[in-house]
PDB file of C-alpha atoms in Angstrom:
ATOM      1  CA  MET A 165      13.385  -2.494  12.170  1.00 62.00           C
ATOM      2  CA  SER A 166      14.967  -2.187   8.757  1.00 76.00           C
ATOM      3  CA  TYR A 167      13.004  -0.881   5.784  1.00 81.00           C
ATOM      4  CA  PHE A 168      13.449  -2.045   2.205  1.00 86.00           C
ATOM      5  CA  PRO A 169      13.952   0.822  -0.270  1.00 88.00           C
ATOM      6  CA  ILE A 170      11.758   0.539  -3.322  1.00 91.00           C
ATOM      7  CA  PHE A 171      11.441   2.783  -6.360  1.00 93.00           C
ATOM      8  CA  ILE A 172       8.131   2.837  -8.224  1.00 94.00           C
ATOM      9  CA  ASP A 173       7.055   4.520 -11.439  1.00 96.00           C
ATOM     10  CA  MET A 174       4.443   6.950 -10.109  1.00 96.00           C
ATOM     11  CA  THR A 175       3.322   8.196 -13.527  1.00 97.00           C
ATOM     12  CA  ASP A 176      -0.467   8.549 -13.435  1.00 97.00           C
ATOM     13  CA  ARG A 177      -0.772   6.548 -10.198  1.00 97.00           C
ATOM     14  CA  GLN A 178      -3.733   7.818  -8.180  1.00 96.00           C
ATOM     15  CA  VAL A 179      -2.611   9.349  -4.872  1.00 97.00           C
ATOM     16  CA  LEU A 180      -4.887  10.754  -2.193  1.00 96.00           C
ATOM     17  CA  VAL A 181      -3.478  13.461   0.088  1.00 97.00           C
ATOM     18  CA  VAL A 182      -5.635  14.631   2.969  1.00 96.00           C
ATOM     19  CA  GLY A 183      -4.442  17.984   4.266  1.00 95.00           C
ATOM     20  CA  ALA A 184      -2.946  21.027   2.582  1.00 93.00           C
ATOM     21  CA  GLY A 185      -0.531  22.515   5.086  1.00 91.00           C
ATOM     22  CA  SER A 186       3.255  22.628   4.881  1.00 91.00           C
ATOM     23  CA  VAL A 187       3.879  18.868   5.184  1.00 91.00           C
ATOM     24  CA  ALA A 188       1.161  17.995   2.664  1.00 94.00           C
ATOM     25  CA  SER A 189       2.410  20.720   0.309  1.00 95.00           C
ATOM     26  CA  ARG A 190       5.962  19.344   0.344  1.00 93.00           C
ATOM     27  CA  ARG A 191       4.744  15.810  -0.309  1.00 94.00           C
ATOM     28  CA  VAL A 192       2.396  16.901  -3.087  1.00 96.00           C
ATOM     29  CA  GLY A 193       5.252  18.847  -4.675  1.00 94.00           C
ATOM     30  CA  VAL A 194       7.488  15.765  -4.708  1.00 94.00           C
ATOM     31  CA  LEU A 195       4.774  13.433  -5.995  1.00 96.00           C
ATOM     32  CA  GLU A 196       3.780  15.896  -8.715  1.00 95.00           C
ATOM     33  CA  LYS A 197       7.372  15.950 -10.004  1.00 93.00           C
ATOM     34  CA  PHE A 198       7.194  12.163 -10.345  1.00 95.00           C
ATOM     35  CA  GLY A 199       3.992  12.319 -12.400  1.00 96.00           C
ATOM     36  CA  ALA A 200       1.453  11.081  -9.846  1.00 97.00           C
ATOM     37  CA  ALA A 201      -2.242  11.872 -10.375  1.00 97.00           C
ATOM     38  CA  ILE A 202      -2.939  13.630  -7.083  1.00 97.00           C
ATOM     39  CA  THR A 203      -6.232  14.358  -5.347  1.00 97.00           C
ATOM     40  CA  VAL A 204      -6.001  16.669  -2.330  1.00 97.00           C
ATOM     41  CA  ILE A 205      -8.812  16.889   0.204  1.00 97.00           C
ATOM     42  CA  ALA A 206      -8.697  19.927   2.492  1.00 96.00           C
ATOM     43  CA  PRO A 207     -11.152  22.662   3.445  1.00 94.00           C
ATOM     44  CA  ASN A 208      -8.301  25.214   3.606  1.00 92.00           C
ATOM     45  CA  THR A 209      -5.259  25.145   1.355  1.00 91.00           C
ATOM     46  CA  SER A 210      -1.737  26.467   1.206  1.00 90.00           C
ATOM     47  CA  GLU A 211      -0.691  28.788  -1.591  1.00 91.00           C
ATOM     48  CA  GLU A 212       1.377  25.990  -3.182  1.00 91.00           C
ATOM     49  CA  ILE A 213      -1.590  23.612  -3.276  1.00 94.00           C
ATOM     50  CA  ARG A 214      -3.831  26.366  -4.667  1.00 94.00           C
ATOM     51  CA  LYS A 215      -1.360  27.104  -7.489  1.00 94.00           C
ATOM     52  CA  LEU A 216      -1.120  23.415  -8.447  1.00 94.00           C
ATOM     53  CA  ALA A 217      -4.917  23.130  -8.437  1.00 95.00           C
ATOM     54  CA  ASP A 218      -5.347  26.309 -10.476  1.00 95.00           C
ATOM     55  CA  SER A 219      -2.875  25.007 -13.065  1.00 95.00           C
ATOM     56  CA  ARG A 220      -4.762  21.676 -13.097  1.00 94.00           C
ATOM     57  CA  LYS A 221      -1.705  19.706 -11.978  1.00 94.00           C
ATOM     58  CA  ILE A 222      -3.711  18.263  -9.078  1.00 97.00           C
ATOM     59  CA  ARG A 223      -7.373  17.779  -8.234  1.00 96.00           C
ATOM     60  CA  LEU A 224      -8.514  19.719  -5.173  1.00 97.00           C
ATOM     61  CA  ILE A 225     -11.605  18.893  -3.123  1.00 96.00           C
ATOM     62  CA  GLU A 226     -12.219  21.753  -0.699  1.00 96.00           C
ATOM     63  CA  GLN A 227     -14.079  19.796   1.942  1.00 96.00           C
ATOM     64  CA  THR A 228     -13.157  17.848   5.047  1.00 94.00           C
ATOM     65  CA  TYR A 229     -12.261  14.183   4.777  1.00 93.00           C
ATOM     66  CA  GLU A 230     -15.340  13.340   6.859  1.00 91.00           C
ATOM     67  CA  GLU A 231     -17.581  15.086   4.303  1.00 94.00           C
ATOM     68  CA  VAL A 232     -16.276  13.009   1.375  1.00 93.00           C
ATOM     69  CA  ARG A 233     -15.128   9.833   3.136  1.00 89.00           C
ATOM     70  CA  ASP A 234     -17.997   7.643   1.949  1.00 85.00           C
ATOM     71  CA  THR A 235     -17.791   8.710  -1.688  1.00 90.00           C
ATOM     72  CA  ILE A 236     -14.057   9.209  -2.265  1.00 89.00           C
ATOM     73  CA  TRP A 237     -13.253   5.496  -2.074  1.00 86.00           C
ATOM     74  CA  GLN A 238     -16.042   4.669  -4.541  1.00 83.00           C
ATOM     75  CA  LYS A 239     -14.923   7.182  -7.167  1.00 76.00           C
ATOM     76  CA  LYS A 240     -11.183   6.480  -7.361  1.00 77.00           C
ATOM     77  CA  ASN A 241      -8.970   3.467  -7.158  1.00 88.00           C
ATOM     78  CA  PHE A 242      -6.109   5.008  -5.195  1.00 94.00           C
ATOM     79  CA  PHE A 243      -2.646   3.478  -5.077  1.00 95.00           C
ATOM     80  CA  MET A 244      -1.479   5.470  -2.072  1.00 95.00           C
ATOM     81  CA  ALA A 245      -2.998   7.692   0.628  1.00 95.00           C
ATOM     82  CA  LEU A 246      -1.160  10.274   2.726  1.00 95.00           C
ATOM     83  CA  ALA A 247      -2.684  11.678   5.897  1.00 95.00           C
ATOM     84  CA  ALA A 248      -1.121  15.067   6.611  1.00 94.00           C
ATOM     85  CA  THR A 249      -3.765  17.225   8.256  1.00 92.00           C
ATOM     86  CA  GLY A 250      -1.767  17.873  11.412  1.00 86.00           C
ATOM     87  CA  GLN A 251      -4.785  16.646  13.402  1.00 86.00           C
ATOM     88  CA  THR A 252      -4.096  13.229  14.904  1.00 83.00           C
ATOM     89  CA  GLY A 253      -7.775  12.218  15.121  1.00 84.00           C
ATOM     90  CA  THR A 254      -8.488  13.092  11.491  1.00 85.00           C
ATOM     91  CA  ASP A 255      -5.271  11.459  10.304  1.00 88.00           C
ATOM     92  CA  ALA A 256      -6.206   8.263  12.178  1.00 86.00           C
ATOM     93  CA  ARG A 257      -9.602   8.105  10.434  1.00 86.00           C
ATOM     94  CA  ILE A 258      -7.868   8.254   7.055  1.00 87.00           C
ATOM     95  CA  LYS A 259      -6.193   4.958   7.945  1.00 84.00           C
ATOM     96  CA  ASP A 260      -9.340   3.311   6.572  1.00 79.00           C
ATOM     97  CA  ALA A 261      -7.377   3.545   3.313  1.00 76.00           C
ATOM     98  CA  SER A 262      -5.699   0.271   4.263  1.00 73.00           C
ATOM     99  CA  SER A 263      -9.080  -1.482   4.073  1.00 80.00           C
ATOM    100  CA  HIS A 264      -9.093  -0.478   0.387  1.00 83.00           C
ATOM    101  CA  SER A 265      -5.687  -2.105  -0.306  1.00 85.00           C
ATOM    102  CA  VAL A 266      -4.037   1.320  -0.482  1.00 90.00           C
ATOM    103  CA  TRP A 267      -0.528   2.039   0.785  1.00 92.00           C
ATOM    104  CA  PHE A 268      -0.961   4.377   3.752  1.00 91.00           C
ATOM    105  CA  ASN A 269       1.308   6.986   5.357  1.00 92.00           C
ATOM    106  CA  MET A 270       0.414   9.138   8.361  1.00 91.00           C
ATOM    107  CA  ALA A 271       2.686  12.162   8.755  1.00 88.00           C
ATOM    108  CA  SER A 272       1.756  12.648  12.415  1.00 83.00           C
ATOM    109  CA  ASP A 273       2.358   9.043  13.551  1.00 82.00           C
ATOM    110  CA  LYS A 274       4.920   6.941  11.714  1.00 81.00           C
ATOM    111  CA  SER A 275       3.939   3.834  13.721  1.00 83.00           C
ATOM    112  CA  GLN A 276       0.571   3.901  11.918  1.00 85.00           C
ATOM    113  CA  SER A 277       2.205   4.070   8.484  1.00 87.00           C
ATOM    114  CA  GLU A 278       2.788   1.221   6.077  1.00 88.00           C
ATOM    115  CA  PHE A 279       5.698   3.043   4.444  1.00 89.00           C
ATOM    116  CA  TYR A 280       7.916   6.039   5.027  1.00 88.00           C
ATOM    117  CA  PHE A 281       7.857   9.053   2.766  1.00 88.00           C
ATOM    118  CA  PRO A 282      11.583   9.593   2.139  1.00 91.00           C
ATOM    119  CA  ALA A 283      13.676  12.694   1.793  1.00 91.00           C
ATOM    120  CA  ILE A 284      14.397  12.906  -1.939  1.00 93.00           C
ATOM    121  CA  ALA A 285      17.670  13.928  -3.561  1.00 93.00           C
ATOM    122  CA  GLN A 286      17.754  14.034  -7.353  1.00 91.00           C
ATOM    123  CA  GLY A 287      20.389  14.632  -9.952  1.00 86.00           C
ATOM    124  CA  ARG A 288      20.148  14.343 -13.699  1.00 80.00           C
ATOM    125  CA  GLU A 289      20.318  10.533 -13.713  1.00 83.00           C
ATOM    126  CA  LEU A 290      20.129   9.625 -10.028  1.00 89.00           C
ATOM    127  CA  THR A 291      17.387   9.572  -7.440  1.00 92.00           C
ATOM    128  CA  ALA A 292      18.075   8.833  -3.772  1.00 93.00           C
ATOM    129  CA  GLY A 293      15.459   8.294  -1.107  1.00 93.00           C
ATOM    130  CA  LEU A 294      16.575   8.595   2.518  1.00 93.00           C
ATOM    131  CA  ILE A 295      14.882   7.670   5.790  1.00 91.00           C
ATOM    132  CA  SER A 296      15.994   7.216   9.382  1.00 86.00           C
ATOM    133  CA  GLY A 297      13.002   5.112  10.336  1.00 79.00           C
ATOM    134  CA  GLY A 298      11.750   8.073  12.333  1.00 74.00           C
ATOM    135  CA  ALA A 299      14.774   7.893  14.648  1.00 79.00           C
ATOM    136  CA  ASP A 300      16.508  11.072  13.522  1.00 85.00           C
ATOM    137  CA  PRO A 301      14.677  13.303  11.009  1.00 83.00           C
ATOM    138  CA  GLY A 302      17.343  15.997  11.451  1.00 89.00           C
ATOM    139  CA  LEU A 303      20.070  13.604  10.346  1.00 93.00           C
ATOM    140  CA  THR A 304      17.947  12.530   7.382  1.00 91.00           C
ATOM    141  CA  HIS A 305      17.519  16.181   6.376  1.00 91.00           C
ATOM    142  CA  ARG A 306      21.261  16.903   6.671  1.00 95.00           C
ATOM    143  CA  VAL A 307      22.282  13.812   4.693  1.00 95.00           C
ATOM    144  CA  ALA A 308      19.698  14.538   1.969  1.00 94.00           C
ATOM    145  CA  LYS A 309      21.015  18.101   1.719  1.00 95.00           C
ATOM    146  CA  GLU A 310      24.577  16.774   1.349  1.00 95.00           C
ATOM    147  CA  VAL A 311      23.524  14.241  -1.299  1.00 95.00           C
ATOM    148  CA  ARG A 312      21.761  17.035  -3.210  1.00 94.00           C
ATOM    149  CA  ARG A 313      24.956  19.104  -3.046  1.00 93.00           C
ATOM    150  CA  VAL A 314      27.060  16.215  -4.385  1.00 93.00           C
ATOM    151  CA  LEU A 315      24.572  15.578  -7.202  1.00 91.00           C
ATOM    152  CA  ALA A 316      24.536  19.264  -8.141  1.00 90.00           C
ATOM    153  CA  GLU A 317      28.352  19.328  -8.228  1.00 88.00           C
ATOM    154  CA  ALA A 318      28.394  16.208 -10.413  1.00 84.00           C
ATOM    155  CA  GLU A 319      26.041  17.867 -12.890  1.00 79.00           C
ATOM    156  CA  VAL A 320      28.287  20.948 -13.092  1.00 78.00           C
ATOM    157  CA  GLU A 321      31.336  18.742 -13.652  1.00 77.00           C
ATOM    158  CA  ASP A 322      29.552  16.843 -16.457  1.00 72.00           C
ATOM    159  CA  THR A 323      28.764  20.005 -18.435  1.00 65.00           C
TER     160      THR A 323
END
């Protein structure tokens, strides 16, 4: 299957992230750079998530998804939901986001996702998003690293 790349202004778009481990932390970090209004639900958090919450860059709910499931969808009109708990059963329950017309991504099972979360490479005026459709994450990582290197070199040459 081929996926259509799309670039969206994420400024102030409501994003729900369930989980606060390494995968969730990386995704929150990327989304925060693009101006998303992020709510993280997790009973235990990484240091990165804690720092963002303490600096009020994200909203943190320190409970399980099951504890807030009934109320979270009533309080916010989310644009996107990311399931990244590392627990397949919990991540699958978060898929109820799609019944709320929310774009859904499950880090633990790409076949359950409505979109891929790409590897991001940014330069001063360029943004590239790269995916392999789940076929070769290692290749995606290597190509993104190379694109970042080229963009960094271009910035040095422009100064």
